[in-house]
Tab-separated table of N, CA and C in Angstrom:
chain	number	residue	atom	x	y	z
A	1	MET	N	16.151	0.184	-17.257
A	1	MET	CA	14.600	0.651	-17.032
A	1	MET	C	14.698	0.850	-15.484
A	2	LYS	N	13.910	1.974	-15.207
A	2	LYS	CA	13.857	2.631	-13.779
A	2	LYS	C	12.826	1.693	-13.035
A	3	ALA	N	13.094	1.218	-11.823
A	3	ALA	CA	12.273	0.521	-11.099
A	3	ALA	C	11.084	1.594	-10.384
A	4	LEU	N	9.752	1.160	-10.590
A	4	LEU	CA	8.740	1.946	-10.075
A	4	LEU	C	7.780	1.280	-9.217
A	5	ALA	N	7.131	1.768	-8.514
A	5	ALA	CA	6.013	1.174	-7.647
A	5	ALA	C	4.921	0.922	-8.696
A	6	LYS	N	4.454	-0.337	-8.622
A	6	LYS	CA	3.400	-0.752	-9.691
A	6	LYS	C	1.922	-0.844	-8.753
A	7	LEU	N	1.076	0.113	-9.265
A	7	LEU	CA	-0.282	0.173	-8.851
A	7	LEU	C	-0.834	-1.344	-9.125
A	8	ILE	N	-1.352	-2.076	-8.194
A	8	ILE	CA	-1.922	-3.227	-8.410
A	8	ILE	C	-3.486	-3.378	-8.039
A	9	HIS	N	-3.905	-2.406	-7.163
A	9	HIS	CA	-5.212	-2.296	-6.889
A	9	HIS	C	-5.642	-0.970	-6.248
A	10	GLN	N	-6.734	-0.277	-6.552
A	10	GLN	CA	-7.128	0.741	-5.840
A	10	GLN	C	-8.722	0.710	-5.683
A	11	THR	N	-9.099	1.047	-4.510
A	11	THR	CA	-10.549	0.953	-4.136
A	11	THR	C	-10.859	2.311	-3.535
A	12	PRO	N	-12.178	2.616	-3.955
A	12	PRO	CA	-12.833	3.939	-3.453
A	12	PRO	C	-13.251	3.771	-1.952
A	13	ALA	N	-13.552	2.558	-1.546
A	13	ALA	CA	-13.939	2.162	-0.183
A	13	ALA	C	-13.172	0.822	0.183
A	14	SER	N	-12.740	0.894	1.399
A	14	SER	CA	-11.912	-0.394	1.861
A	14	SER	C	-12.160	-0.614	3.275
A	15	TYR	N	-11.530	-1.728	3.647
A	15	TYR	CA	-11.655	-2.115	5.240
A	15	TYR	C	-10.648	-1.304	5.973
A	16	LEU	N	-9.962	-0.284	5.381
A	16	LEU	CA	-8.897	0.402	6.271
A	16	LEU	C	-9.828	1.485	7.154
A	17	PRO	N	-9.085	1.940	8.116
A	17	PRO	CA	-9.770	2.984	9.057
A	17	PRO	C	-9.691	4.452	8.349
A	18	THR	N	-10.465	4.564	7.198
A	18	THR	CA	-10.328	5.808	6.458
A	18	THR	C	-11.676	5.711	5.658
A	19	ALA	N	-12.208	6.917	5.165
A	19	ALA	CA	-13.245	7.165	4.438
A	19	ALA	C	-12.824	7.437	3.037
A	20	PHE	N	-11.497	7.581	2.712
A	20	PHE	CA	-10.934	7.838	1.625
A	20	PHE	C	-10.440	6.683	0.917
A	21	PRO	N	-10.164	6.851	-0.478
A	21	PRO	CA	-9.502	5.670	-1.255
A	21	PRO	C	-8.198	4.991	-0.708
A	22	ALA	N	-8.135	3.816	-1.138
A	22	ALA	CA	-6.933	3.202	-0.782
A	22	ALA	C	-6.186	2.590	-2.156
A	23	HIS	N	-4.638	2.694	-2.102
A	23	HIS	CA	-4.193	2.403	-3.152
A	23	HIS	C	-3.072	1.255	-2.851
A	24	TYR	N	-2.999	0.200	-3.548
A	24	TYR	CA	-1.996	-0.912	-3.214
A	24	TYR	C	-0.974	-1.032	-4.263
A	25	TYR	N	0.271	-0.879	-3.932
A	25	TYR	CA	1.380	-0.965	-4.962
A	25	TYR	C	2.369	-2.192	-4.607
A	26	GLY	N	2.714	-2.824	-5.768
A	26	GLY	CA	3.662	-3.827	-5.728
A	26	GLY	C	5.182	-3.343	-5.861
A	27	MET	N	5.957	-3.587	-4.934
A	27	MET	CA	7.365	-2.929	-4.913
A	27	MET	C	8.437	-3.971	-5.256
A	28	PRO	N	9.575	-3.378	-5.681
A	28	PRO	CA	10.732	-4.216	-6.365
A	28	PRO	C	11.077	-5.227	-5.442
A	29	ASN	N	11.093	-4.962	-4.080
A	29	ASN	CA	11.645	-5.959	-3.017
A	29	ASN	C	10.666	-6.983	-2.666
A	30	GLY	N	9.594	-7.030	-3.357
A	30	GLY	CA	8.696	-8.240	-3.244
A	30	GLY	C	7.609	-7.864	-2.200
A	31	LYS	N	7.449	-6.748	-1.797
A	31	LYS	CA	6.303	-6.153	-0.724
A	31	LYS	C	5.194	-5.661	-1.451
A	32	ILE	N	4.149	-5.521	-0.565
A	32	ILE	CA	3.046	-4.723	-1.095
A	32	ILE	C	2.725	-3.630	-0.171
A	33	TYR	N	2.892	-2.462	-0.677
A	33	TYR	CA	2.688	-1.131	0.098
A	33	TYR	C	1.163	-0.622	-0.238
A	34	LEU	N	0.782	-0.187	0.952
A	34	LEU	CA	-0.717	0.468	0.835
A	34	LEU	C	-0.562	1.919	1.149
A	35	VAL	N	-1.406	2.820	0.432
A	35	VAL	CA	-1.469	4.203	0.824
A	35	VAL	C	-2.777	4.551	1.005
A	36	PHE	N	-3.121	5.283	2.062
A	36	PHE	CA	-4.458	5.668	2.287
A	36	PHE	C	-4.302	7.190	2.982
A	37	SER	N	-5.291	8.074	2.820
A	37	SER	CA	-5.178	9.093	3.686
A	37	SER	C	-6.253	9.226	4.691
A	38	ARG	N	-6.147	10.075	5.597
A	38	ARG	CA	-7.043	10.349	6.696
A	38	ARG	C	-6.856	11.605	7.366
A	39	PHE	N	-7.804	11.924	8.039
A	39	PHE	CA	-7.817	13.290	8.816
A	39	PHE	C	-6.940	13.092	10.096
A	40	TYR	N	-6.366	14.145	10.462
A	40	TYR	CA	-5.773	14.241	11.643
A	40	TYR	C	-5.920	15.671	12.090
A	41	GLU	N	-5.945	15.753	13.592
A	41	GLU	CA	-6.347	17.084	14.047
A	41	GLU	C	-5.033	17.879	14.368
A	42	ALA	N	-5.089	18.853	13.481
A	42	ALA	CA	-3.818	19.912	13.752
A	42	ALA	C	-3.805	20.824	14.872
A	43	ALA	N	-4.909	21.379	15.399
A	43	ALA	CA	-5.079	22.075	16.439
A	43	ALA	C	-6.529	22.121	16.791
A	44	ILE	N	-6.989	22.637	17.919
A	44	ILE	CA	-8.432	22.524	18.175
A	44	ILE	C	-9.208	22.885	17.248
A	45	GLY	N	-10.064	22.498	16.567
A	45	GLY	CA	-11.067	22.937	15.493
A	45	GLY	C	-10.438	23.090	14.272
A	46	ASN	N	-9.180	22.635	14.055
A	46	ASN	CA	-8.530	22.553	12.804
A	46	ASN	C	-8.042	21.120	12.582
A	47	SER	N	-8.164	20.637	11.142
A	47	SER	CA	-7.691	19.386	10.934
A	47	SER	C	-7.095	19.391	9.518
A	48	GLY	N	-6.303	18.381	9.215
A	48	GLY	CA	-5.586	18.329	7.922
A	48	GLY	C	-5.758	16.921	7.444
A	49	ILE	N	-5.105	16.720	6.256
A	49	ILE	CA	-5.271	15.291	5.760
A	49	ILE	C	-3.745	14.783	5.839
A	50	GLU	N	-3.557	13.605	6.300
A	50	GLU	CA	-2.084	12.973	5.964
A	50	GLU	C	-2.339	11.626	5.223
A	51	PHE	N	-1.163	11.410	4.584
A	51	PHE	CA	-1.150	10.231	3.783
A	51	PHE	C	-0.303	9.131	4.652
A	52	VAL	N	-0.784	8.006	4.790
A	52	VAL	CA	-0.316	6.906	5.573
A	52	VAL	C	0.227	5.867	4.522
A	53	PHE	N	1.574	5.436	4.851
A	53	PHE	CA	2.290	4.531	4.025
A	53	PHE	C	2.397	3.140	4.898
A	54	ALA	N	2.005	2.099	4.343
A	54	ALA	CA	2.132	0.723	5.413
A	54	ALA	C	2.422	-0.212	4.472
A	55	GLU	N	3.085	-1.394	4.999
A	55	GLU	CA	3.442	-2.700	4.349
A	55	GLU	C	2.267	-3.767	4.649
A	56	HIS	N	1.895	-4.401	3.751
A	56	HIS	CA	0.965	-5.398	3.797
A	56	HIS	C	1.661	-6.584	4.464
A	57	ILE	N	1.099	-7.453	5.387
A	57	ILE	CA	1.616	-8.502	6.062
A	57	ILE	C	1.228	-9.736	5.492
A	58	ASP	N	0.117	-9.965	4.909
A	58	ASP	CA	-0.428	-10.972	4.486
A	58	ASP	C	-0.036	-11.512	3.017
A	59	TYR	N	0.457	-10.677	2.202
A	59	TYR	CA	0.754	-10.960	0.789
A	59	TYR	C	2.075	-10.486	0.424
A	60	SER	N	2.523	-11.113	-0.631
A	60	SER	CA	4.016	-10.592	-1.149
A	60	SER	C	3.728	-10.308	-2.574
A	61	TYR	N	4.710	-9.851	-3.343
A	61	TYR	CA	4.372	-9.416	-4.759
A	61	TYR	C	5.725	-9.836	-5.594
A	62	ASN	N	5.421	-10.681	-6.698
A	62	ASN	CA	6.522	-10.905	-7.625
A	62	ASN	C	6.577	-9.762	-8.536
A	63	TYR	N	7.502	-8.932	-8.513
A	63	TYR	CA	7.738	-7.739	-9.427
A	63	TYR	C	7.757	-8.141	-10.745
A	64	GLN	N	8.579	-9.103	-11.033
A	64	GLN	CA	8.820	-9.370	-12.506
A	64	GLN	C	7.612	-10.122	-13.248
A	65	THR	N	6.822	-10.909	-12.419
A	65	THR	CA	5.571	-11.678	-13.176
A	65	THR	C	4.402	-10.903	-12.744
A	66	GLU	N	4.423	-9.868	-11.859
A	66	GLU	CA	3.306	-9.121	-11.540
A	66	GLU	C	2.228	-10.189	-10.717
A	67	GLU	N	2.525	-11.216	-9.896
A	67	GLU	CA	1.816	-12.124	-9.267
A	67	GLU	C	1.823	-11.496	-7.815
A	68	ILE	N	0.589	-11.729	-7.195
A	68	ILE	CA	0.386	-11.564	-5.812
A	68	ILE	C	0.377	-12.887	-5.217
A	69	ILE	N	1.190	-13.087	-3.916
A	69	ILE	CA	1.222	-14.376	-3.473
A	69	ILE	C	0.900	-14.161	-2.021
A	70	ALA	N	0.026	-15.343	-1.436
A	70	ALA	CA	-0.658	-15.254	-0.316
A	70	ALA	C	0.614	-15.742	0.675
A	71	LEU	N	0.928	-15.145	1.814
A	71	LEU	CA	1.847	-15.709	2.680
A	71	LEU	C	1.417	-16.243	3.993
A	72	TYR	N	0.033	-16.156	4.257
A	72	TYR	CA	-0.440	-16.760	5.312
A	72	TYR	C	-0.455	-18.249	5.577
A	73	ASN	N	-0.400	-18.786	4.480
A	73	ASN	CA	-0.334	-20.475	4.261
A	73	ASN	C	0.897	-20.828	3.584
A	74	ALA	N	2.053	-21.054	4.462
A	74	ALA	CA	3.416	-21.358	3.735
A	74	ALA	C	3.295	-22.704	3.019
A	75	GLN	N	2.439	-23.605	3.396
A	75	GLN	CA	2.345	-24.775	2.572
A	75	GLN	C	1.921	-24.704	1.280
A	76	GLU	N	0.852	-23.873	1.205
A	76	GLU	CA	0.113	-23.641	-0.127
A	76	GLU	C	0.058	-22.139	-0.553
A	77	GLN	N	1.378	-21.810	-0.933
A	77	GLN	CA	1.425	-20.396	-1.480
A	77	GLN	C	0.910	-20.335	-2.793
A	78	ARG	N	-0.117	-19.452	-3.064
A	78	ARG	CA	-0.905	-19.384	-4.299
A	78	ARG	C	-1.111	-17.877	-4.686
A	79	LYS	N	-1.383	-17.890	-6.015
A	79	LYS	CA	-1.566	-16.662	-6.505
A	79	LYS	C	-3.068	-16.036	-6.186
A	80	VAL	N	-3.121	-14.791	-6.176
A	80	VAL	CA	-4.496	-14.478	-5.679
A	80	VAL	C	-4.702	-13.315	-6.502
A	81	PHE	N	-6.153	-12.783	-6.652
A	81	PHE	CA	-6.502	-11.554	-7.426
A	81	PHE	C	-6.240	-10.349	-6.502
A	82	ALA	N	-5.983	-9.158	-7.238
A	82	ALA	CA	-5.715	-8.132	-6.485
A	82	ALA	C	-6.834	-7.536	-5.660
A	83	GLU	N	-7.952	-7.934	-5.971
A	83	GLU	CA	-9.059	-7.497	-5.004
A	83	GLU	C	-9.023	-8.105	-3.751
A	84	GLN	N	-8.275	-9.162	-3.516
A	84	GLN	CA	-8.084	-9.943	-2.337
A	84	GLN	C	-7.204	-9.225	-1.273
A	85	VAL	N	-6.362	-8.230	-1.814
A	85	VAL	CA	-5.444	-7.701	-0.835
A	85	VAL	C	-6.110	-6.869	0.102
A	86	ASP	N	-7.352	-6.421	-0.271
A	86	ASP	CA	-8.064	-5.529	0.708
A	86	ASP	C	-9.275	-6.419	1.353
A	87	HIS	N	-9.149	-6.674	2.532
A	87	HIS	CA	-10.235	-7.637	3.268
A	87	HIS	C	-10.540	-7.237	4.537
A	88	PRO	N	-11.350	-7.801	5.303
A	88	PRO	CA	-11.626	-7.430	6.739
A	88	PRO	C	-10.364	-8.120	7.374
A	89	ASN	N	-10.131	-7.539	8.521
A	89	ASN	CA	-9.008	-7.866	9.594
A	89	ASN	C	-7.576	-7.818	8.728
A	90	LEU	N	-7.580	-6.684	7.947
A	90	LEU	CA	-6.310	-6.474	7.259
A	90	LEU	C	-5.276	-6.363	8.060
A	91	ARG	N	-4.008	-6.989	7.892
A	91	ARG	CA	-2.930	-6.720	8.741
A	91	ARG	C	-1.819	-6.008	7.998
A	92	PHE	N	-1.331	-4.933	8.490
A	92	PHE	CA	-0.335	-4.010	8.101
A	92	PHE	C	0.346	-3.319	8.894
A	93	THR	N	1.515	-2.730	8.647
A	93	THR	CA	2.309	-2.206	9.435
A	93	THR	C	2.758	-0.802	8.825
A	94	ILE	N	2.377	0.300	9.571
A	94	ILE	CA	2.585	1.554	9.113
A	94	ILE	C	4.232	1.971	9.134
A	95	PHE	N	4.738	2.392	8.195
A	95	PHE	CA	6.191	2.727	8.281
A	95	PHE	C	6.453	4.306	8.127
A	96	THR	N	5.384	5.084	7.744
A	96	THR	CA	5.752	6.458	7.783
A	96	THR	C	4.308	7.210	7.436
A	97	THR	N	4.080	8.509	7.881
A	97	THR	CA	3.120	9.300	7.640
A	97	THR	C	3.591	10.600	7.014
A	98	LYS	N	2.791	11.108	6.114
A	98	LYS	CA	3.340	12.313	5.413
A	98	LYS	C	2.239	13.383	5.470
A	99	ARG	N	2.541	14.473	5.993
A	99	ARG	CA	1.588	15.605	6.165
A	99	ARG	C	1.802	16.693	5.120
A	100	ASN	N	2.762	16.569	4.351
A	100	ASN	CA	3.221	17.820	3.409
A	100	ASN	C	2.835	17.340	1.975
A	101	LEU	N	2.026	16.098	1.707
A	101	LEU	CA	1.498	15.844	0.658
A	101	LEU	C	0.194	16.251	0.268
A	102	GLN	N	0.019	16.475	-1.159
A	102	GLN	CA	-1.484	17.104	-1.309
A	102	GLN	C	-2.186	16.167	-1.996
A	103	SER	N	-1.698	15.222	-2.712
A	103	SER	CA	-2.626	14.273	-3.743
A	103	SER	C	-1.930	12.812	-3.601
A	104	TYR	N	-2.825	11.999	-4.208
A	104	TYR	CA	-2.180	10.558	-4.247
A	104	TYR	C	-0.990	10.387	-5.368
A	105	GLY	N	-1.187	11.445	-6.275
A	105	GLY	CA	0.055	11.548	-7.298
A	105	GLY	C	1.399	11.809	-6.654
A	106	GLN	N	1.281	12.673	-5.634
A	106	GLN	CA	2.627	12.951	-4.889
A	106	GLN	C	3.029	11.813	-4.029
A	107	ALA	N	1.973	11.130	-3.452
A	107	ALA	CA	2.202	9.942	-2.620
A	107	ALA	C	2.808	8.816	-3.648
A	108	GLU	N	2.371	8.760	-4.567
A	108	GLU	CA	2.938	7.773	-5.632
A	108	GLU	C	4.412	8.134	-6.094
A	109	ALA	N	4.521	9.496	-6.268
A	109	ALA	CA	6.128	9.854	-6.376
A	109	ALA	C	7.003	9.487	-5.318
A	110	PHE	N	6.407	9.599	-3.965
A	110	PHE	CA	7.233	9.241	-3.067
A	110	PHE	C	7.683	7.738	-2.925
A	111	LEU	N	6.625	7.018	-3.156
A	111	LEU	CA	6.781	5.568	-3.399
A	111	LEU	C	7.636	5.118	-4.603
A	112	ASN	N	7.608	5.943	-5.590
A	112	ASN	CA	8.718	5.764	-6.727
A	112	ASN	C	10.010	6.018	-6.291
A	113	ASN	N	10.328	7.071	-5.555
A	113	ASN	CA	11.593	7.244	-4.970
A	113	ASN	C	12.052	6.040	-4.032
A	114	GLU	N	11.034	5.500	-3.325
A	114	GLU	CA	11.425	4.371	-2.555
A	114	GLU	C	11.675	3.260	-3.354
A	115	ALA	N	11.073	2.899	-4.360
A	115	ALA	CA	11.394	1.710	-5.349
A	115	ALA	C	12.749	2.066	-6.029
A	116	ILE	N	13.104	3.282	-6.318
A	116	ILE	CA	14.400	3.419	-6.946
A	116	ILE	C	15.525	3.169	-5.730
A	117	ARG	N	15.333	3.598	-4.757
A	117	ARG	CA	16.389	3.342	-3.553
A	117	ARG	C	16.273	1.836	-3.112
A	118	MET	N	15.267	1.179	-3.266
A	118	MET	CA	15.311	-0.309	-3.275
A	118	MET	C	16.364	-1.021	-4.108
A	119	CYS	N	16.356	-0.571	-5.171
A	119	CYS	CA	17.129	-1.092	-6.409
A	119	CYS	C	18.435	-0.615	-6.525
A	120	SER	N	18.971	0.402	-5.635
A	120	SER	CA	20.379	0.851	-5.895
A	120	SER	C	21.122	0.405	-4.742
């Protein structure tokens, strides 16, 4: 079976710096990646949309059992609900931005390629 990025949560409004939807994916390496889009200024008076790919710092993901685990309290690692990954003061690290994607479907395809690469 081919490893794929698993969509664990999506929200039309989030605490991220964007007015667009945010999608959270569980990855085979145990990390949670988030994808959101935002405007960027291409030239004076022209703008475009870029897709931002980031790694969530506060949570990890058990790919086999599909459990989200809090990392901020090592003594009490506990399962959490998918909605809790989107919260105020969200900590994440951006690892790439793509300006050549046109949809969240293409962004998910990019993540699926990343998941396949992680497992090989």
